[in-house]
mmCIF file of C-alpha atoms in Angstrom:
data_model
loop_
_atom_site.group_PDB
_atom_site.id
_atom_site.type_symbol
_atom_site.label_atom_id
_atom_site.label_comp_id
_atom_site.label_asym_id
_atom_site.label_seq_id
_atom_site.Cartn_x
_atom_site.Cartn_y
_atom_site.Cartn_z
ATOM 1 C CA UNK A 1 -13.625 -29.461 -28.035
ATOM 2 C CA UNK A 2 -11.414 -32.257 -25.564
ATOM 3 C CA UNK A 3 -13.769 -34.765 -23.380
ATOM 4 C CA UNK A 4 -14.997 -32.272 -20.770
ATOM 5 C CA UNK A 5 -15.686 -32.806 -17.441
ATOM 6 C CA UNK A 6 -19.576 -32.283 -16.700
ATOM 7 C CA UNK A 7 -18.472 -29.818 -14.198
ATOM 8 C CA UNK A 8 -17.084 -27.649 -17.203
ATOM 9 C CA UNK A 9 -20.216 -28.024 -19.500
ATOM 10 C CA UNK A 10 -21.908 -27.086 -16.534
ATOM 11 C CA UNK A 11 -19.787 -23.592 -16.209
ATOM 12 C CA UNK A 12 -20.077 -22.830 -19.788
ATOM 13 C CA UNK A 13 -23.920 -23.371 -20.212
ATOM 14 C CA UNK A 14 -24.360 -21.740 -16.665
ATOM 15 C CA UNK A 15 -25.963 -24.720 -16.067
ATOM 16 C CA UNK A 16 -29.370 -26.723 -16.308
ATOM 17 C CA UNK A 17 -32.578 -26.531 -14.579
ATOM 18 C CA UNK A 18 -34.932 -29.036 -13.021
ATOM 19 C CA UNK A 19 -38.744 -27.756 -12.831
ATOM 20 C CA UNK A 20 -40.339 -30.359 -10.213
ATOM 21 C CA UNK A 21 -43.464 -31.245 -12.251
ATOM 22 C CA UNK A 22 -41.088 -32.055 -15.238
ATOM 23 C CA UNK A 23 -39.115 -35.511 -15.739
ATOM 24 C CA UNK A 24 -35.827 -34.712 -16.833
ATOM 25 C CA UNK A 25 -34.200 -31.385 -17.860
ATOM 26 C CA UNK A 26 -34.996 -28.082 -18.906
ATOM 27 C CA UNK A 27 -33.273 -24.359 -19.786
ATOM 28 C CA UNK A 28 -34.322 -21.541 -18.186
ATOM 29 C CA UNK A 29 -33.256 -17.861 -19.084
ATOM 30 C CA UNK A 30 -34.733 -14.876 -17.052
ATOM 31 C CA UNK A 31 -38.394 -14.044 -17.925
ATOM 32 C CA UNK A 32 -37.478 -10.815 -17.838
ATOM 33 C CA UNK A 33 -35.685 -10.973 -20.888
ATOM 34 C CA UNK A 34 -38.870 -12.151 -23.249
ATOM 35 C CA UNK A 35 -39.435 -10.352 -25.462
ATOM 36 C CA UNK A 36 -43.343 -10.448 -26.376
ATOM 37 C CA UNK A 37 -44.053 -11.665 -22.734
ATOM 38 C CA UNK A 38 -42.234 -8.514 -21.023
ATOM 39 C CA UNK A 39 -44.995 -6.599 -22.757
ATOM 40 C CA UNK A 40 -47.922 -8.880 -22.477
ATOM 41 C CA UNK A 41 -47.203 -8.909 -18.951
ATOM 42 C CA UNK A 42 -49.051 -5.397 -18.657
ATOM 43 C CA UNK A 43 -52.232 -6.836 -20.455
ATOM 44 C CA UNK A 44 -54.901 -7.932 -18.456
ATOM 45 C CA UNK A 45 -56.180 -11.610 -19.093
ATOM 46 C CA UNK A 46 -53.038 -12.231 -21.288
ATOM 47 C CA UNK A 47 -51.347 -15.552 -19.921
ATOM 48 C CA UNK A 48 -48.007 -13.434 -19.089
ATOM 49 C CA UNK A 49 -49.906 -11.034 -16.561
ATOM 50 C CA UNK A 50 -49.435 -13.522 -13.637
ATOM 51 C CA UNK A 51 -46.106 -14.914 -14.666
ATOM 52 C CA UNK A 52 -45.376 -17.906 -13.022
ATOM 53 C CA UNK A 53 -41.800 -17.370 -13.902
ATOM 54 C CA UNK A 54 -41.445 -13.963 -11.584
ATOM 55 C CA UNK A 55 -42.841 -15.566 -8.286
ATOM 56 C CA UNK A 56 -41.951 -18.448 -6.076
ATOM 57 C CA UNK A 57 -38.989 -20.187 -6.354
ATOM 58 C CA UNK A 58 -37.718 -18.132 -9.675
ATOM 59 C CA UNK A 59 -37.149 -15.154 -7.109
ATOM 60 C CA UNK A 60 -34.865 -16.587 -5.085
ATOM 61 C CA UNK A 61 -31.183 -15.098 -5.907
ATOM 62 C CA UNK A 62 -29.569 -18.230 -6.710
ATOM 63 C CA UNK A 63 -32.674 -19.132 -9.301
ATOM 64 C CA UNK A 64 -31.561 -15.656 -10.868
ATOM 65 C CA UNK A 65 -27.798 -15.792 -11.035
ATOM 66 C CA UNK A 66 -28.121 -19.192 -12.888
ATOM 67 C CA UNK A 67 -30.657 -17.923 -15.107
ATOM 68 C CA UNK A 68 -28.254 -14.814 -15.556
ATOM 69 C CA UNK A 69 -25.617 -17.123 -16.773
ATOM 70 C CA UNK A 70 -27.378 -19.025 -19.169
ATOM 71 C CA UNK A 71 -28.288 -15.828 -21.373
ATOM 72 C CA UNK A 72 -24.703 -14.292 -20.915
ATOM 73 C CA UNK A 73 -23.558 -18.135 -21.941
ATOM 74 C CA UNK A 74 -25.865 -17.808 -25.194
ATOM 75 C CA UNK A 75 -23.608 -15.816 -27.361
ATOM 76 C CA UNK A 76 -20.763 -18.245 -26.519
ATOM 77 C CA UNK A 77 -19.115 -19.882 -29.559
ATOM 78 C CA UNK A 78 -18.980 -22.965 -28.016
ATOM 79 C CA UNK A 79 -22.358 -22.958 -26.444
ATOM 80 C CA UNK A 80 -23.774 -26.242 -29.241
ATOM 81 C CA UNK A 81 -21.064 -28.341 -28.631
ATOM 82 C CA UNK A 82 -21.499 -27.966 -24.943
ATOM 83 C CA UNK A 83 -25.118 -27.960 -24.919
ATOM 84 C CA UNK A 84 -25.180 -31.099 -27.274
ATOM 85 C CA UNK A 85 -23.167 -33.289 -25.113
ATOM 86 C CA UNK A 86 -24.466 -31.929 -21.735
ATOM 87 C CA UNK A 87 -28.077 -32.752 -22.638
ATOM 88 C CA UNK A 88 -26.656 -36.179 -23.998
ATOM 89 C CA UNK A 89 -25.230 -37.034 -20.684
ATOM 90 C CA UNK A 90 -28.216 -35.334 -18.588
ATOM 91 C CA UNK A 91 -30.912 -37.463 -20.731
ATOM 92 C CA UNK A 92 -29.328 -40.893 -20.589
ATOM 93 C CA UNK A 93 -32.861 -42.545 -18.426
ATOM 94 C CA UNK A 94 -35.413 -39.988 -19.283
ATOM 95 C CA UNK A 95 -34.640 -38.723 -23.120
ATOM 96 C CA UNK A 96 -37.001 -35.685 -22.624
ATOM 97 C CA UNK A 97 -35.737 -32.139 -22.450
ATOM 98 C CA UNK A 98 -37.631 -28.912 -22.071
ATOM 99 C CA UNK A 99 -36.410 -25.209 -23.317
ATOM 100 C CA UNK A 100 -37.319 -22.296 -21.115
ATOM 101 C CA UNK A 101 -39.172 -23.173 -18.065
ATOM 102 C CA UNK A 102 -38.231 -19.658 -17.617
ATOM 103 C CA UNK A 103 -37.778 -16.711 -20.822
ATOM 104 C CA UNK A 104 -38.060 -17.542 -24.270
ATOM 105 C CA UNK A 105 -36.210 -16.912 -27.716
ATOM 106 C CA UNK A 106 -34.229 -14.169 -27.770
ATOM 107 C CA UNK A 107 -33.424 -14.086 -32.002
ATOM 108 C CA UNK A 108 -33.580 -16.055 -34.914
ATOM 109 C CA UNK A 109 -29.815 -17.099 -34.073
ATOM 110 C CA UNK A 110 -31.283 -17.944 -30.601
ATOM 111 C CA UNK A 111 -34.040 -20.771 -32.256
ATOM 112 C CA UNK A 112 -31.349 -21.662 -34.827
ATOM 113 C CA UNK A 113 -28.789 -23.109 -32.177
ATOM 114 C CA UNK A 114 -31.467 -25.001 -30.209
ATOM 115 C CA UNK A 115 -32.398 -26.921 -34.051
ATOM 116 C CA UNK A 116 -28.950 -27.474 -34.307
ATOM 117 C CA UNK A 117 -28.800 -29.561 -31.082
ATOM 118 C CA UNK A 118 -32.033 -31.134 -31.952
ATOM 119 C CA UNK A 119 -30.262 -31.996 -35.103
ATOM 120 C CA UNK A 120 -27.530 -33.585 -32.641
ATOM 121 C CA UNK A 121 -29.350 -35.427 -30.542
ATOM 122 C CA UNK A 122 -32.472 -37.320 -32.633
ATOM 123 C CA UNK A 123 -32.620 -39.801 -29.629
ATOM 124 C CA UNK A 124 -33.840 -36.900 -27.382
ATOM 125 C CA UNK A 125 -37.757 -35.516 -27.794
ATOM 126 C CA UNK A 126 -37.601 -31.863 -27.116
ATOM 127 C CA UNK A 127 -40.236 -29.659 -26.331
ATOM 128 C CA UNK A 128 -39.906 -25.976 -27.355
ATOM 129 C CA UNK A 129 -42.978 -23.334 -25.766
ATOM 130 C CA UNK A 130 -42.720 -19.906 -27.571
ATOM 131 C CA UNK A 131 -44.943 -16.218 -27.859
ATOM 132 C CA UNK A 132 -42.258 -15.685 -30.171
ATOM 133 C CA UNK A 133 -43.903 -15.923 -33.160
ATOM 134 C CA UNK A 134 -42.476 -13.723 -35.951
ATOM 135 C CA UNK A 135 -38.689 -15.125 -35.231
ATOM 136 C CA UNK A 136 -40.439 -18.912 -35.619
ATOM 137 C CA UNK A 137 -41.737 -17.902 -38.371
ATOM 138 C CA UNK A 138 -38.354 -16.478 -39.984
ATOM 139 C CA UNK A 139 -36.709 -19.446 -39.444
ATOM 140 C CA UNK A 140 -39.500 -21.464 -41.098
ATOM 141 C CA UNK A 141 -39.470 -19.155 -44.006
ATOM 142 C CA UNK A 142 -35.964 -18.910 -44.409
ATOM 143 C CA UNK A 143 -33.562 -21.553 -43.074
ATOM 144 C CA UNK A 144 -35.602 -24.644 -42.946
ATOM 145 C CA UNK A 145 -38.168 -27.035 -41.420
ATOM 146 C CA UNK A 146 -38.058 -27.988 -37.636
ATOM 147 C CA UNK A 147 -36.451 -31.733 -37.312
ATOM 148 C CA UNK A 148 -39.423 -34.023 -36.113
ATOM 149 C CA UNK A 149 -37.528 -34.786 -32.360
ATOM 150 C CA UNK A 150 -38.498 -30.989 -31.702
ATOM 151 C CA UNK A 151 -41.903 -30.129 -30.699
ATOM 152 C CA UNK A 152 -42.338 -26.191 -31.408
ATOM 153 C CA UNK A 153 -45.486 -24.874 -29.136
ATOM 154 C CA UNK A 154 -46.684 -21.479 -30.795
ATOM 155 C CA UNK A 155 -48.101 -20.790 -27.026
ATOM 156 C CA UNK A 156 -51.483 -18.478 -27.036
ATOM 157 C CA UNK A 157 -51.122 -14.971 -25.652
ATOM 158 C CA UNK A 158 -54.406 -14.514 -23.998
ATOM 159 C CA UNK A 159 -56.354 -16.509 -21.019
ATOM 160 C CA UNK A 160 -58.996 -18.860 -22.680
ATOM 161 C CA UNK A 161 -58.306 -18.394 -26.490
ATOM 162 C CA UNK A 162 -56.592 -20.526 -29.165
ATOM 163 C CA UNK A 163 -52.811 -20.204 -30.344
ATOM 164 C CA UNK A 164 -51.809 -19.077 -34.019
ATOM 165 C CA UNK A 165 -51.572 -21.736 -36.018
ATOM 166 C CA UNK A 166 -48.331 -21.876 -37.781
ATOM 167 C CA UNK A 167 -47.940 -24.769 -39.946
ATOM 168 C CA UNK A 168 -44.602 -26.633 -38.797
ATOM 169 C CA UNK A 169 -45.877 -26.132 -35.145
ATOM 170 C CA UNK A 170 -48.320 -27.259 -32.690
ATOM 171 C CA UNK A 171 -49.854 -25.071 -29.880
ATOM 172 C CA UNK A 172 -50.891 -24.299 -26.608
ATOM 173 C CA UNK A 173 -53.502 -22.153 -24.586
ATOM 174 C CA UNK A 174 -54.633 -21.996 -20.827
ATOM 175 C CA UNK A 175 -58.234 -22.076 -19.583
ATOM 176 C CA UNK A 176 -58.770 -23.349 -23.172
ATOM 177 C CA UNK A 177 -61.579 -25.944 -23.680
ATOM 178 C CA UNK A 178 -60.228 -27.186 -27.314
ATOM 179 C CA UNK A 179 -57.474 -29.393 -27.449
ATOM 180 C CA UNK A 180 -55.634 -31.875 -24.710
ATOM 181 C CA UNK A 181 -56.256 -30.750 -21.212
ATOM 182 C CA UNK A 182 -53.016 -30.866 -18.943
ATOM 183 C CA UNK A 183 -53.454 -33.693 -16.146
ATOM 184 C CA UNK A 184 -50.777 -32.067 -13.776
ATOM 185 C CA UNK A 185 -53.237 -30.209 -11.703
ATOM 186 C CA UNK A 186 -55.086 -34.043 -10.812
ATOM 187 C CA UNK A 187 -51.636 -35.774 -10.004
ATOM 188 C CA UNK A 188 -49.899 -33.526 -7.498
ATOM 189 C CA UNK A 189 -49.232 -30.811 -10.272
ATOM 190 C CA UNK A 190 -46.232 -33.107 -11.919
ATOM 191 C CA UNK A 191 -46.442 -34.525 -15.590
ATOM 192 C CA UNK A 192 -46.454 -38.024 -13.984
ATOM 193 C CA UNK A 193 -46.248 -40.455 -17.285
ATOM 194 C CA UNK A 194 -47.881 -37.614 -19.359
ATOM 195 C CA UNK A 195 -45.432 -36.396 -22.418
ATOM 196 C CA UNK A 196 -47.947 -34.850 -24.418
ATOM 197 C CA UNK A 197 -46.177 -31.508 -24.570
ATOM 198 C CA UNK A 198 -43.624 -33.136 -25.959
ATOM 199 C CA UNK A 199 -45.473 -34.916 -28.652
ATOM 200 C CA UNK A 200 -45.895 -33.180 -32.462
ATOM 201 C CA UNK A 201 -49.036 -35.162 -32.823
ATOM 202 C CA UNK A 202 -50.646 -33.263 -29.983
ATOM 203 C CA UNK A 203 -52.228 -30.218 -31.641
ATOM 204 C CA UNK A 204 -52.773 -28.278 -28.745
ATOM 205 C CA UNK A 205 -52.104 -28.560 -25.095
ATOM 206 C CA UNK A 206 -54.761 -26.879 -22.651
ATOM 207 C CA UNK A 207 -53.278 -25.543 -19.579
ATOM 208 C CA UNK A 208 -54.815 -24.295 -16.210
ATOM 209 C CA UNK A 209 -53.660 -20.907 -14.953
ATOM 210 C CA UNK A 210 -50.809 -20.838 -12.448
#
């Protein structure tokens, strides 16, 4: 690939989001798309039956034509390359990056290109949420280990219990006393200097419901 304009990374990724609470980055694909989520979104008390991802600001058409791009631009063969060096340009001050503020994995090809650009960029912590359990754990069983700048969150599907634990990964819960509880909702719902989402060595994140 020539030296690309950002404007053309941009077109091919179908660009990046920018979650308020968050400091830097993030991917978003349309919730719609999950796979376990679309039907734990008909469970009652499961944390995908008041989707945070199919209100507010997600709804608005704009929100949904970018997110629209960014699964068509999935399957595109240059999609690493232009990830890698978007990211690399996007996370020059703040060198954290979150996948899926919206959606989730999609296939074990899916979870295999976002290693690869962890791979690419070991300068960068990135912070990986998932209910996609079986295609983590075909990757883990056989392709390989996750590299240590990627912090895999096996996220728990019901309000108030634990996740899976999955050895390789760390996890997270909501309305769940165990673990780290989420500061956002004390400081103007933002992460503020918080990264422990981000951090392997946190075993499990606690959030409140949205």
């Amino acid at each position: 690939m020539h030296k690309q304009t950002t404007a053309e990374l941009l077109a091919i990724v179908g660009g990046l989001s920018k979650p308020s609470k968050m400091p830097g980055y993030a991917y978003g694909i349309p919730a719609q798309a999950c796979k376990v989520g679309s039907l734990l979104r008909t469970v009652k008390g499961s944390t995908c039956s008041k989707c945070y991802a199919l209100k507010g600001m997600y709804v608005f058409p704009v929100v949904r034509a970018a997110q629209s791009r960014r699964m068509e631009s999935l399957s595109d063969p240059v999609w690493i390359l232009a990830m890698t060096e978007l990211i690399s340009r996007r996370t020059k001050s703040v060198p954290f990056f979150r996948w899926h503020d919206s959606g989730d994995l999609q296939s074990l090809e899916h979870l295999s290109k976002i290693v690869e650009i962890a791979k690419n960029l070991p300068e960068v912590s990135f912070w990986l949420p998932t209910r996609e359990t079986a295609t983590v754990k075909e990757f883990l069983a056989n392709i390989g280990i996750f590299p240590t700048n990627l912090c895999v969150r096996i996220s728990a599907p019901m309000i108030g219990r634990t996740p899976e634990k999955i050895a390789g990964t760390v996890g997270s819960s909501v309305e769940d006393t165990s673990g780290f509880s989420c500061p956002a909702p004390k400081q103007g719902n933002a992460c503020g200097d918080c990264r422990a989402c981000w951090n392997p060595k946190v075993e499990n994140v606690s959030y409140h419901a949205h």
